[in-house]
Coordinates of C-alpha atoms in Angstrom, one line a residue:
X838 CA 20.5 3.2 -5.0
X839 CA 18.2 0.9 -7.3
X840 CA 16.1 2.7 -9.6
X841 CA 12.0 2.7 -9.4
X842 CA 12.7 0.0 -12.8
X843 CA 14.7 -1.9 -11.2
X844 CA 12.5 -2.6 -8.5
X845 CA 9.5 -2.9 -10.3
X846 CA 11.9 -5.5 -12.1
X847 CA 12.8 -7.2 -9.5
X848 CA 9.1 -7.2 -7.9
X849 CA 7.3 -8.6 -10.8
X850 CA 10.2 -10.9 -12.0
X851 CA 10.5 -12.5 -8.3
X852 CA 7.3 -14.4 -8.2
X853 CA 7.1 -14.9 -11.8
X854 CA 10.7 -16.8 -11.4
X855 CA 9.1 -18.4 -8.3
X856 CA 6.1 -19.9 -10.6
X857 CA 8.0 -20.9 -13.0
X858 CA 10.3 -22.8 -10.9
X859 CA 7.2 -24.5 -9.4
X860 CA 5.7 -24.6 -13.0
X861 CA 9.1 -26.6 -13.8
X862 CA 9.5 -28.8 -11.3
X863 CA 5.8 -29.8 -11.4
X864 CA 6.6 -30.3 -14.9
X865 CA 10.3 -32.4 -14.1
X866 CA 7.8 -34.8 -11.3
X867 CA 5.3 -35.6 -13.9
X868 CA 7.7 -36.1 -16.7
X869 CA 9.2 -38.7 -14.2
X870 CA 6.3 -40.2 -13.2
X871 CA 5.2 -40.5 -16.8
X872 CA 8.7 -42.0 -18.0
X873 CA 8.7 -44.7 -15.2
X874 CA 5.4 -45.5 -16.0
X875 CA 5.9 -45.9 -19.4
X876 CA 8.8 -47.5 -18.9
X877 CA 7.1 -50.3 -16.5
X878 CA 4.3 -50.4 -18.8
X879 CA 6.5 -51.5 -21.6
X880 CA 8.6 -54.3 -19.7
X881 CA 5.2 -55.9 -18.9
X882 CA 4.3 -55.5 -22.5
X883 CA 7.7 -57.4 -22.8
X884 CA 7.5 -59.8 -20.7
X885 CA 3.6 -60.7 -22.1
X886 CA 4.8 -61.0 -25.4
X887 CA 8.2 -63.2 -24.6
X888 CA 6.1 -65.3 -22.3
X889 CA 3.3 -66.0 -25.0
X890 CA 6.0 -66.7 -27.4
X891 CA 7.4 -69.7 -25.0
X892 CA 4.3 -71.4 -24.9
X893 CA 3.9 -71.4 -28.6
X894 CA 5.2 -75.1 -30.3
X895 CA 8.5 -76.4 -30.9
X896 CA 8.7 -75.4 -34.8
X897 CA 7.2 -72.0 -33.9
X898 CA 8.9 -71.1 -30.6
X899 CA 12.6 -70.7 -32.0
X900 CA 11.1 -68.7 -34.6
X901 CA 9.1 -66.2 -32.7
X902 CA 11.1 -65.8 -30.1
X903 CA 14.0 -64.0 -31.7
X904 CA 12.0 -62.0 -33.2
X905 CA 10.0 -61.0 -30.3
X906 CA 13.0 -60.1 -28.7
X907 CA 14.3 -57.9 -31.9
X908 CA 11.1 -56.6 -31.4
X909 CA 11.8 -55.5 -27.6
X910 CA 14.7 -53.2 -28.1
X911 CA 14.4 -49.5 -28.5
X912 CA 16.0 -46.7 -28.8
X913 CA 16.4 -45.9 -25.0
X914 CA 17.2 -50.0 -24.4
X915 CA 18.8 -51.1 -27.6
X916 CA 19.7 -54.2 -25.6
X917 CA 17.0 -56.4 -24.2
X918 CA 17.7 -58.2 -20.8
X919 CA 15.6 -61.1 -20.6
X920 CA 15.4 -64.7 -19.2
X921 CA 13.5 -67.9 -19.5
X922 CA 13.9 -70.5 -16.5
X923 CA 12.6 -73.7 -16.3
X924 CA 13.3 -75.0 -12.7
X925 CA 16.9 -74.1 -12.6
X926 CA 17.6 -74.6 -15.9
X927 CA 18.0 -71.6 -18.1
X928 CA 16.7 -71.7 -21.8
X929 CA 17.0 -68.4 -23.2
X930 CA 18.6 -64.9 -21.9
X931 CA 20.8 -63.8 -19.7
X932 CA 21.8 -66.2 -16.5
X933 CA 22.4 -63.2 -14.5
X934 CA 19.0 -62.6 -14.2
X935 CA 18.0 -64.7 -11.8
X936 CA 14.4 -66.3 -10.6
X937 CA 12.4 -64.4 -7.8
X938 CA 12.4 -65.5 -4.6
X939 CA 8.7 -67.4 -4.6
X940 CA 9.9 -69.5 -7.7
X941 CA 11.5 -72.8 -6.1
X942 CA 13.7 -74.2 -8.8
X943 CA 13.7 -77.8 -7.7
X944 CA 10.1 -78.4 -8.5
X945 CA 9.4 -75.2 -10.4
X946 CA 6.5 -74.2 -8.9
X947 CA 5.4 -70.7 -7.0
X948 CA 5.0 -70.3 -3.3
X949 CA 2.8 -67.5 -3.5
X950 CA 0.9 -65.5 -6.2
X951 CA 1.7 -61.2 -5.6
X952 CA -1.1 -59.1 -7.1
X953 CA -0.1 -58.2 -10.7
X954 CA 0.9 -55.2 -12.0
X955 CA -2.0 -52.3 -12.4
X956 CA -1.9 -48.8 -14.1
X957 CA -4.2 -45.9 -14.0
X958 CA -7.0 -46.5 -16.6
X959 CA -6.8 -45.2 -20.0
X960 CA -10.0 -43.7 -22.0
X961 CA -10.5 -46.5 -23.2
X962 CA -10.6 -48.7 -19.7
X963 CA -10.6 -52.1 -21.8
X964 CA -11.0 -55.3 -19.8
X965 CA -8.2 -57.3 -19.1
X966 CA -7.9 -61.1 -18.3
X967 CA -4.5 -61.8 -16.3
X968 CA -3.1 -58.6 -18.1
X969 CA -4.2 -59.8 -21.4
X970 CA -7.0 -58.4 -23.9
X971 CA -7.6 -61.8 -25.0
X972 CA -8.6 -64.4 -22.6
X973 CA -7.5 -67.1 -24.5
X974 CA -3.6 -65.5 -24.1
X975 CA -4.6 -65.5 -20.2
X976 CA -4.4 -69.4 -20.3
X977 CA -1.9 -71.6 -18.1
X978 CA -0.2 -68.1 -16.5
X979 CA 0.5 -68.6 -12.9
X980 CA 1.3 -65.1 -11.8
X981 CA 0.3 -62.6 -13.7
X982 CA 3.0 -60.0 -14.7
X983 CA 4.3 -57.9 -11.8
X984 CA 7.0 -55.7 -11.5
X985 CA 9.8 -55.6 -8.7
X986 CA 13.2 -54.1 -8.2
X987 CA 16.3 -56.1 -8.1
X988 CA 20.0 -55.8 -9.4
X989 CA 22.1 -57.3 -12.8
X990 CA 25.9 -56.6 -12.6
X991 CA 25.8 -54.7 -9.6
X992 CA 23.6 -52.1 -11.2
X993 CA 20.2 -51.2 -10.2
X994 CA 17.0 -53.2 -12.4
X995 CA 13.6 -52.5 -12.6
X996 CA 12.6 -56.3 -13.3
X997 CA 8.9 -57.6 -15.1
X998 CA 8.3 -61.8 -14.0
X999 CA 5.3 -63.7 -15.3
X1000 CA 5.1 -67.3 -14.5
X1001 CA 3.4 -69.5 -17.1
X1002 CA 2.4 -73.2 -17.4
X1003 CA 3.4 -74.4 -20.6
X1004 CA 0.7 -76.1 -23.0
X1005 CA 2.9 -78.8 -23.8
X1006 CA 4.5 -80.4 -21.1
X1007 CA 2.9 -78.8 -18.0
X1008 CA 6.2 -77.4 -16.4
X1009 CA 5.9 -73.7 -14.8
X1010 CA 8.6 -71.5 -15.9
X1011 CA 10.1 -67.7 -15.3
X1012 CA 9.9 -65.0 -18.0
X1013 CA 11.5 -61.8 -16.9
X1014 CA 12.6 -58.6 -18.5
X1015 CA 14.9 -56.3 -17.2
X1016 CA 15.5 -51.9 -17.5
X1017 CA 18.6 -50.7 -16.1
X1018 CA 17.2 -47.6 -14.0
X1019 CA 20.4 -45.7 -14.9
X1020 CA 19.3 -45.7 -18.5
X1021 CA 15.7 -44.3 -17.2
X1022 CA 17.2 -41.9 -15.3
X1023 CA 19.7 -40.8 -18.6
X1024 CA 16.3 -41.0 -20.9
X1025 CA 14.7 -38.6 -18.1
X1026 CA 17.4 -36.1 -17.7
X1027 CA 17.4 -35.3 -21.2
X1028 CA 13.6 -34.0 -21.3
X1029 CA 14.6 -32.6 -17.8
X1030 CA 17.4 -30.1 -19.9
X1031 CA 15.2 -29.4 -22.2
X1032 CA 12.2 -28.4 -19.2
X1033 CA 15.5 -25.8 -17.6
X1034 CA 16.3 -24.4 -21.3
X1035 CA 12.9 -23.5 -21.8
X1036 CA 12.4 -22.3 -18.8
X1037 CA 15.7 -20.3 -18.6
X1038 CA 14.9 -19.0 -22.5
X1039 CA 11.3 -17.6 -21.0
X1040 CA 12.6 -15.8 -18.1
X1041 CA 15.0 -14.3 -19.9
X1042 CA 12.4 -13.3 -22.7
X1043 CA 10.1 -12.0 -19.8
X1044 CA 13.1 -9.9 -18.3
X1045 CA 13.5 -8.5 -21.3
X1046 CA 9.8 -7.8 -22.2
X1047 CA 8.9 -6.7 -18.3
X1048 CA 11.7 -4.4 -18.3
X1049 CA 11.2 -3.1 -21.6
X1050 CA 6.9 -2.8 -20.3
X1051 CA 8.0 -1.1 -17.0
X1052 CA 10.3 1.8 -19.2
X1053 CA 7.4 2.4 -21.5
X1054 CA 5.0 2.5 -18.8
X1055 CA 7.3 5.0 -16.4
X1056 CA 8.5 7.3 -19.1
X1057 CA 6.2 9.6 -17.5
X1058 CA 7.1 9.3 -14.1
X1059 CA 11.0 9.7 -15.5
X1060 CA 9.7 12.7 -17.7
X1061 CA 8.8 14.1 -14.1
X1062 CA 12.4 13.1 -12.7
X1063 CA 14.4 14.7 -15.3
X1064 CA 12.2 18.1 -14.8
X1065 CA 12.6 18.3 -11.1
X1066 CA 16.6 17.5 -11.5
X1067 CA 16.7 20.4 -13.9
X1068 CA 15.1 22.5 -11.9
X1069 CA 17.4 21.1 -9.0
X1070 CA 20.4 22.2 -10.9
X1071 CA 19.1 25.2 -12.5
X1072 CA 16.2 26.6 -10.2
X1073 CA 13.9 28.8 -12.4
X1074 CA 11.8 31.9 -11.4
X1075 CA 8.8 29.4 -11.1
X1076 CA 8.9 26.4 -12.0
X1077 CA 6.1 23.3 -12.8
X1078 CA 6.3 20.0 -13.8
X1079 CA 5.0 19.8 -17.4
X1080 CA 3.6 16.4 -19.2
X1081 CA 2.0 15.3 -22.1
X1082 CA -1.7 15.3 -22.8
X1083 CA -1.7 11.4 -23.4
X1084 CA 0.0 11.2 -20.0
X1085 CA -1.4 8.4 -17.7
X1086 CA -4.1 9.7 -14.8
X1087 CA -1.7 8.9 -11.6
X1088 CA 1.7 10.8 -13.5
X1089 CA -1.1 13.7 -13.6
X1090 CA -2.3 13.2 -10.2
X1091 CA 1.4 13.4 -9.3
X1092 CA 1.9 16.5 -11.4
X1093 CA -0.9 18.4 -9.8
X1094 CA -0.5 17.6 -6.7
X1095 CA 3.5 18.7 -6.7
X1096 CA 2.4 21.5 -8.9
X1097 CA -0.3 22.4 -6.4
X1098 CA 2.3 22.4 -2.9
X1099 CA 4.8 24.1 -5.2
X1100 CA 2.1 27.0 -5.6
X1101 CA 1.2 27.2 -1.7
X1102 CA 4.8 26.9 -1.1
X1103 CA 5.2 30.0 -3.3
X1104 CA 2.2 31.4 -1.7
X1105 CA 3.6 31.5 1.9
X1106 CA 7.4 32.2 1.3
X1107 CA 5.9 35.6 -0.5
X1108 CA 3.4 35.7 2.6
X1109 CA 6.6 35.3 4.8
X1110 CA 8.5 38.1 3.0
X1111 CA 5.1 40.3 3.4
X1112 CA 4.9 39.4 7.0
X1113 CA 8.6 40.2 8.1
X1114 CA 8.6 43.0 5.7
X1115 CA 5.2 44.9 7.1
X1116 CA 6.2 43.7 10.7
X1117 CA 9.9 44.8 10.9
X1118 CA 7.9 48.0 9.6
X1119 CA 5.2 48.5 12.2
X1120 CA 8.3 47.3 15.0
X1121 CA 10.7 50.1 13.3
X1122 CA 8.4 53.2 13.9
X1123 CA 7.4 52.8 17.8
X1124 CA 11.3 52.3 18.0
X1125 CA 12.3 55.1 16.1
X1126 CA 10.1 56.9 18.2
X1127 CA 11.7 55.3 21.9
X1128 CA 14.9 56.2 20.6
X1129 CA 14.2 60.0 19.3
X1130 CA 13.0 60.8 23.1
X1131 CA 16.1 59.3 24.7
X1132 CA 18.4 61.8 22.3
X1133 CA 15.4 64.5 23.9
X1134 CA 15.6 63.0 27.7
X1135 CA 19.1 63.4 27.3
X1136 CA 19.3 66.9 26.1
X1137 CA 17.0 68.2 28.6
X1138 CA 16.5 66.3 31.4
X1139 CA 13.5 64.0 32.5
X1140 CA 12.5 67.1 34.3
X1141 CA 11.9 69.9 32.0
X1142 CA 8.4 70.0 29.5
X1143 CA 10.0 68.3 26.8
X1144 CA 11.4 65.9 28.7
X1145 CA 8.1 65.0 30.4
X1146 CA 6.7 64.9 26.9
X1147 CA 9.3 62.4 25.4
X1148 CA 8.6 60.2 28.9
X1149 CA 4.8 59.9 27.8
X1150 CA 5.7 59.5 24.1
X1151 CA 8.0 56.6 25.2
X1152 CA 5.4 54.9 27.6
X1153 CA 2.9 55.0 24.3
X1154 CA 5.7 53.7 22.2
X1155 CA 6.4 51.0 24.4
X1156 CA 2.9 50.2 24.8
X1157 CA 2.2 50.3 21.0
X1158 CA 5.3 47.3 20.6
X1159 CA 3.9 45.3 23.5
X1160 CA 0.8 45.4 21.6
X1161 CA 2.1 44.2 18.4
X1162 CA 4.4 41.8 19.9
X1163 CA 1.5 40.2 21.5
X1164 CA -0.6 40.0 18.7
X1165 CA 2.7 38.4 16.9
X1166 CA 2.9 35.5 19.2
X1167 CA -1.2 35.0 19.2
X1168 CA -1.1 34.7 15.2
X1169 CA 2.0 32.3 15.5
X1170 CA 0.3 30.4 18.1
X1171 CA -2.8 29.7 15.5
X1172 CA -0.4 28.0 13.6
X1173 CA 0.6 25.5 16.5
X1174 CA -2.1 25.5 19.3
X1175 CA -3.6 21.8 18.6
X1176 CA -7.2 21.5 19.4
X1177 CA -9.3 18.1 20.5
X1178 CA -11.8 17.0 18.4
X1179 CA -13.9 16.7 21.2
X1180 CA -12.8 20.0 23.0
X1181 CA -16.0 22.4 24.4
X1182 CA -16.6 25.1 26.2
X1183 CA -19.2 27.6 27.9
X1184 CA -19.5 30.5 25.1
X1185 CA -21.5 32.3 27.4
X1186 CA -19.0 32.4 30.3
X1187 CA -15.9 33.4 28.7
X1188 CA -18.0 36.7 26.2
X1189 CA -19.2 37.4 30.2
X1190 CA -15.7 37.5 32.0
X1191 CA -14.5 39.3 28.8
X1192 CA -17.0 41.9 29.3
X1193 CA -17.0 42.8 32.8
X1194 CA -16.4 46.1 33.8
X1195 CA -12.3 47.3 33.6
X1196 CA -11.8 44.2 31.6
X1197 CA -10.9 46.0 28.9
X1198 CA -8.1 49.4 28.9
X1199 CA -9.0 53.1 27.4
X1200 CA -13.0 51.9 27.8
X1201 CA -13.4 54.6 30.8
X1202 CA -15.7 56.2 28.5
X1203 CA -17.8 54.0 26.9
X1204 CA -21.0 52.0 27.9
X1205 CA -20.1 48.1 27.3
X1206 CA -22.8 45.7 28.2
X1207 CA -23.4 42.7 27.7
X1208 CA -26.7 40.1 26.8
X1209 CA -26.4 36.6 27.7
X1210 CA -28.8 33.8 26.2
X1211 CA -31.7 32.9 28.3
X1212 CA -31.7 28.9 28.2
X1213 CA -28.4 28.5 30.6
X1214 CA -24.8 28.1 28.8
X1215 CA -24.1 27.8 26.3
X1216 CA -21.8 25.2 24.8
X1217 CA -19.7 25.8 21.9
X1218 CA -17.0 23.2 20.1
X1219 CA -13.3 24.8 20.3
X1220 CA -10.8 26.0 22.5
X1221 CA -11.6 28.8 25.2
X1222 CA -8.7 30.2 25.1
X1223 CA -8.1 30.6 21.7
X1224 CA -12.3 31.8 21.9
X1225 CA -11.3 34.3 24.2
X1226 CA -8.2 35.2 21.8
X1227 CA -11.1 35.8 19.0
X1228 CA -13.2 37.4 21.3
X1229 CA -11.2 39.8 22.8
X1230 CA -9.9 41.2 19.4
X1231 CA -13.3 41.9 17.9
X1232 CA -13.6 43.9 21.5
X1233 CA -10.5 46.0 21.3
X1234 CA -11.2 46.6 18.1
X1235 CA -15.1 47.9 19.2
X1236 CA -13.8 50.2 21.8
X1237 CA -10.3 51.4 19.8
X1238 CA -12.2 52.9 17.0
X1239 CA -15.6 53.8 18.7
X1240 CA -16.9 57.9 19.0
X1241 CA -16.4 59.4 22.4
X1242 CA -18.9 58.0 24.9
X1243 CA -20.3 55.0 22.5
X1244 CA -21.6 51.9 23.7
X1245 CA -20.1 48.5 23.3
X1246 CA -22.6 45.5 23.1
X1247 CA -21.5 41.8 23.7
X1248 CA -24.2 38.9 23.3
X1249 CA -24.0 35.4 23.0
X1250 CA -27.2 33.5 21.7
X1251 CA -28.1 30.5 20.0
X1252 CA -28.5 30.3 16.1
X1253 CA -29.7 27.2 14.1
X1254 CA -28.5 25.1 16.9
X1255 CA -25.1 26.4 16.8
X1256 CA -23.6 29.3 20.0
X1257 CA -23.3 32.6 18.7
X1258 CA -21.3 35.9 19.9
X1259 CA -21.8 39.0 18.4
X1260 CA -20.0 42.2 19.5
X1261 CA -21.8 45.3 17.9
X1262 CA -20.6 49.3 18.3
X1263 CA -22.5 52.5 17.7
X1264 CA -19.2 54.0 16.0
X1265 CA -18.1 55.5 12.7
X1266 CA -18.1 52.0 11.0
X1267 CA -16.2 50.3 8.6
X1268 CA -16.5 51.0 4.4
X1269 CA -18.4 48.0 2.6
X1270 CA -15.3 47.7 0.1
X1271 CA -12.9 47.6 3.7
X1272 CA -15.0 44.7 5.1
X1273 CA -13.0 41.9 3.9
X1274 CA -9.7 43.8 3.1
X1275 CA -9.3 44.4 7.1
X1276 CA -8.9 40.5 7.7
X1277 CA -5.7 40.9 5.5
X1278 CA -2.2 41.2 7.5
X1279 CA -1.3 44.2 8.4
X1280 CA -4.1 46.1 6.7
X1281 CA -5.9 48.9 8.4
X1282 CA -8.6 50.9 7.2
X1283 CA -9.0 54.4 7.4
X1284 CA -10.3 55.6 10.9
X1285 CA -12.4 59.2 11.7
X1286 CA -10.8 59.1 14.9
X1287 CA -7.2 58.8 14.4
X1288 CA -7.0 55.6 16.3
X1289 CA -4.1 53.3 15.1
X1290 CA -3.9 49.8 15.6
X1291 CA -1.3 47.0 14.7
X1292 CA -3.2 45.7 11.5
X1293 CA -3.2 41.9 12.7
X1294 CA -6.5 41.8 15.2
X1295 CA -9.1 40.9 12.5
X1296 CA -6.4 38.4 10.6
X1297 CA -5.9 36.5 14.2
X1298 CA -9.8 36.5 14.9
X1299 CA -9.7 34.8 11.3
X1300 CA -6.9 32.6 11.4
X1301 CA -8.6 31.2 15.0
X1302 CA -12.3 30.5 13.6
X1303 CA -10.7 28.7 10.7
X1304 CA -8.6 26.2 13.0
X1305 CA -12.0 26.0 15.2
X1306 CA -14.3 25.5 12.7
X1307 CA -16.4 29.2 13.5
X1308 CA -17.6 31.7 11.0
X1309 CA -16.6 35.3 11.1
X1310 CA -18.2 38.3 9.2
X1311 CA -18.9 41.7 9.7
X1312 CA -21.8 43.7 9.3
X1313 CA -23.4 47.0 9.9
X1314 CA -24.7 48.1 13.6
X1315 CA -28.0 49.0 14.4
X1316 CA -29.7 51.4 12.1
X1317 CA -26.6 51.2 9.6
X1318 CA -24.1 52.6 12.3
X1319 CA -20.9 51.5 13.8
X1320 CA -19.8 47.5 12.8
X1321 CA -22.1 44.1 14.4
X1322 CA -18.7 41.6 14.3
X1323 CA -20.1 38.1 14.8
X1324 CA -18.7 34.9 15.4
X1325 CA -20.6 31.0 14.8
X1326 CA -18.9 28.4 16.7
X1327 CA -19.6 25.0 15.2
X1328 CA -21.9 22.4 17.3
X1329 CA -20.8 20.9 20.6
X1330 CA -20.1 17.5 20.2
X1331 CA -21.7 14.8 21.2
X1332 CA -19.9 13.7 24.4
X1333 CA -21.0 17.4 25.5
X1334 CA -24.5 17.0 24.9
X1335 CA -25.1 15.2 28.9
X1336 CA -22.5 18.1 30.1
X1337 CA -25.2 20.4 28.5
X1338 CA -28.8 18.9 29.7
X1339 CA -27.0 18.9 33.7
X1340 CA -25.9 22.8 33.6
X1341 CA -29.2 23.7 31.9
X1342 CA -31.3 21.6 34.8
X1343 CA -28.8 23.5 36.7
X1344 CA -29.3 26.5 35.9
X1345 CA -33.6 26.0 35.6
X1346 CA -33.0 25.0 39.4
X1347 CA -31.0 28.3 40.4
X1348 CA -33.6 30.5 38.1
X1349 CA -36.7 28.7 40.4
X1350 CA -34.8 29.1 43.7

């Protein structure tokens, strides 16, 4: 498995290789452009200089032109191909290096003039006359110096022709200088090497220096690494990542953040132990009590006093582990019920059908009522089931710990914009330092009336506004007695708002009629 390096390596170095190969071959094309044209520029130098050299007298023209020609030759041609033809007579150079095809050698004359040779313009951009600075050099040339491709030996030429009449007798002849392109090609390929060495030496340089960058830079990042593979190894009591203070901002982003789900992690495996601990605890007593009353049904009969008693004791038992069961499953499913974000529903309707009378078990004795808003329903963002859920705990909790013939009150109403259910008790209350230690699992306050419950109702009513987006507090009743639990849903959505206007025309219809 490559390493973060290496493929931070390998990501940088990829299109830096690809750019420099581009750089080089760029390079390569203009260091060939720039040797050919030299190169042509210099056999029609040649060629100028050999053809000026013919026209000059008889006493200076086997004086000049040997020397011109010693002049010709270079390092990259130390042999100059050249030839002088008058007609088809040859007098000076090589023979191989025959006349162009527009020189007729019979009456050495041209058939046709080609356009002479031309080359981008230097900074100077001098004027020329035939190819020449001086006009007066210009004088008796035929066809100006041009360049063409041919063959000497059997070997590719790159061949420079000027045609001149001579001052002295009148007669055209052939000057033409010849460059093997082999020996271009040989000059070329050496400054091509030396283009792929440098290039080569650099890449590996930057290999070096990236790699070398990209350690420094993720020394952090493998200070993190060799932590966690420590702690792999070795788990400790609690571990966290550690770095130093000159550390770069995302290594410390990184840091915090696994710090931070290492402490939530923590947070709920201990909140996991609690919870199995507490409700194998609250499960173990109505069972202990199921199975003391069987040893009793068994020893006296179903139909003797005692046995009659352990039968109701069981039923109650029973009832007590349905109870908590159910309220298991409803604070599992907070964690798993998925909710629209455009999901609505009538507040009013489900606090009524929640209400009604025999709705809710042991209430026999107690006045519940209920006080619906006045505008219509009464549209709340959420869930109604999981509403219901919330509702219905903050109303078994209302009746389970009430006095003896107390009254119950459910009302929805509007708030700020926003639907609101409050569920308010006339009974002994709840202590102001209790208030927020009952939404804890498994917590249960201290009652005047004995009642017991299963410790879970308050911390499902909570877990279900969070996921809905509602606020739940308590307060004191009415005149500082019993508990006022309240519940604010947030805002219908949009969508919902037409849904809203045609149940409240609606329901302004029904009120007229």
């Amino acid at each position: 498995m490559a390493s973060l390096r290496s493929r931070l390596t390998a990501a940088v170095m990829v299109p830096l290789l690809a750019l420099a190969v581009t750089f080089g071959g760029i390079t390569c094309w203009m260091i060939q452009r720039s040797g050919a044209m030299t190169s042509d520029r210099i056999l029609v130098g040649s060629v100028r200089v050999l053809s000026q050299a013919t026209d000059a007298d008889d006493t200076l023209r086997d004086r000049l032109l040997p020397l011109a020609v010693h002049l010709l030759q270079r390092r990259s041609a130390p042999v100059t191909h050249y030839s002088i033809w008058d007609g088809d007579r040859l007098l000076a150079g090589e023979r191989d290096l025959a006349p162009p095809p527009q020189y007729d050698t019979r009456t050495g004359s041209t058939t046709r003039r080609l356009p002479a040779a031309s080359f981008p313009r230097t900074y100077r951009n001098t004027p020329l006359t035939g190819g020449y600075v001086d006009p007066r050099d210009a004088g008796g040339v035929i066809q100006p110096a041009y360049l063409r491709d041919g063959r000497l030996r059997d070997k590719p030429v790159r061949i420079a022709t000027e045609i001149r009449r001579l001052h002295r007798n009148g007669r055209a002849v052939v000057v033409q200088v010849a460059d093997f392109v082999d020996d271009r090609w040989a000059y070329q390929q050496t400054y091509f090497l030396r283009v792929l060495g440098a290039g080569v030496l650099i890449a590996m340089t930057a290999v070096l220096l990236f790699y070398w960058a990209i350690t420094w830079g993720l020394r952090p990042f493998a200070s993190l690494a060799g932590q966690i593979e420590t702690a792999r190894r070795e788990p400790p009591p609690q571990f966290r990542l550690r770095l130093e203070e000159n550390a770069p901002r995302e290594a410390r982003l990184l840091a915090n953040s696994f710090n931070a789900l290492l402490a939530r992690t923590e947070r709920a495996v201990d909140s996991l132990r609690q919870f199995t601990a507490n409700a194998s605890h609250q499960m173990r007593t109505p069972l202990a009590v199921v199975r003391i009353h069987l040893d009793v049904l068994e020893r006296y009969g179903p139909g003797s006093p005692r046995g009659a008693t352990a039968l109701q004791d069981i039923g109650n038992a029973v009832l007590s582990l349905e109870r908590l069961l159910m309220q298991l499953i409803a604070l599992a499913r907070t964690e798993e019920q998925g909710i629209a974000e455009d999901a609505s529903f009538d507040l009013a309707a489900v606090a009524a059908d929640l209400a009604r009378p025999g709705a809710q078990p042991g209430a026999a004795s107690l006045d519940i009522g209920f006080e619906g808003a006045d505008d219509g329903p009464l549209r709340a963002a959420g869930h109604p089931v999981l509403a219901a859920e919330m509702i219905g705990n903050l109303l078994d909790n209302a009746v389970r710990y009430n006095r003896p013939d107390g009254t119950v009150t459910v009302r929805v109403l509007r708030r700020a914009g926003r639907a609101r259910v409050e569920v308010e008790d006339d009974g002994p209350g709840i202590a102001r330092q209790d208030r927020e230690r009952v939404f804890e699992r498994f917590y249960r306050a201290p009652t005047e009336n004995g009642a017991t419950g299963s410790g879970l109702g308050l911390s499902i009513v909570r877990a279900l506004a969070e996921r809905m987006g509602a606020h739940v507090q308590l307060e004191p009743g009415a005149g500082g007695r019993g508990v006022l639990a309240s519940i604010d849903f947030a805002r219908a959505p949009a969508s919902a708002a037409t849904e809203i206007e045609q149940e409240a025309q609606h329901f302004a219809l029904a009120t007229a009629c």
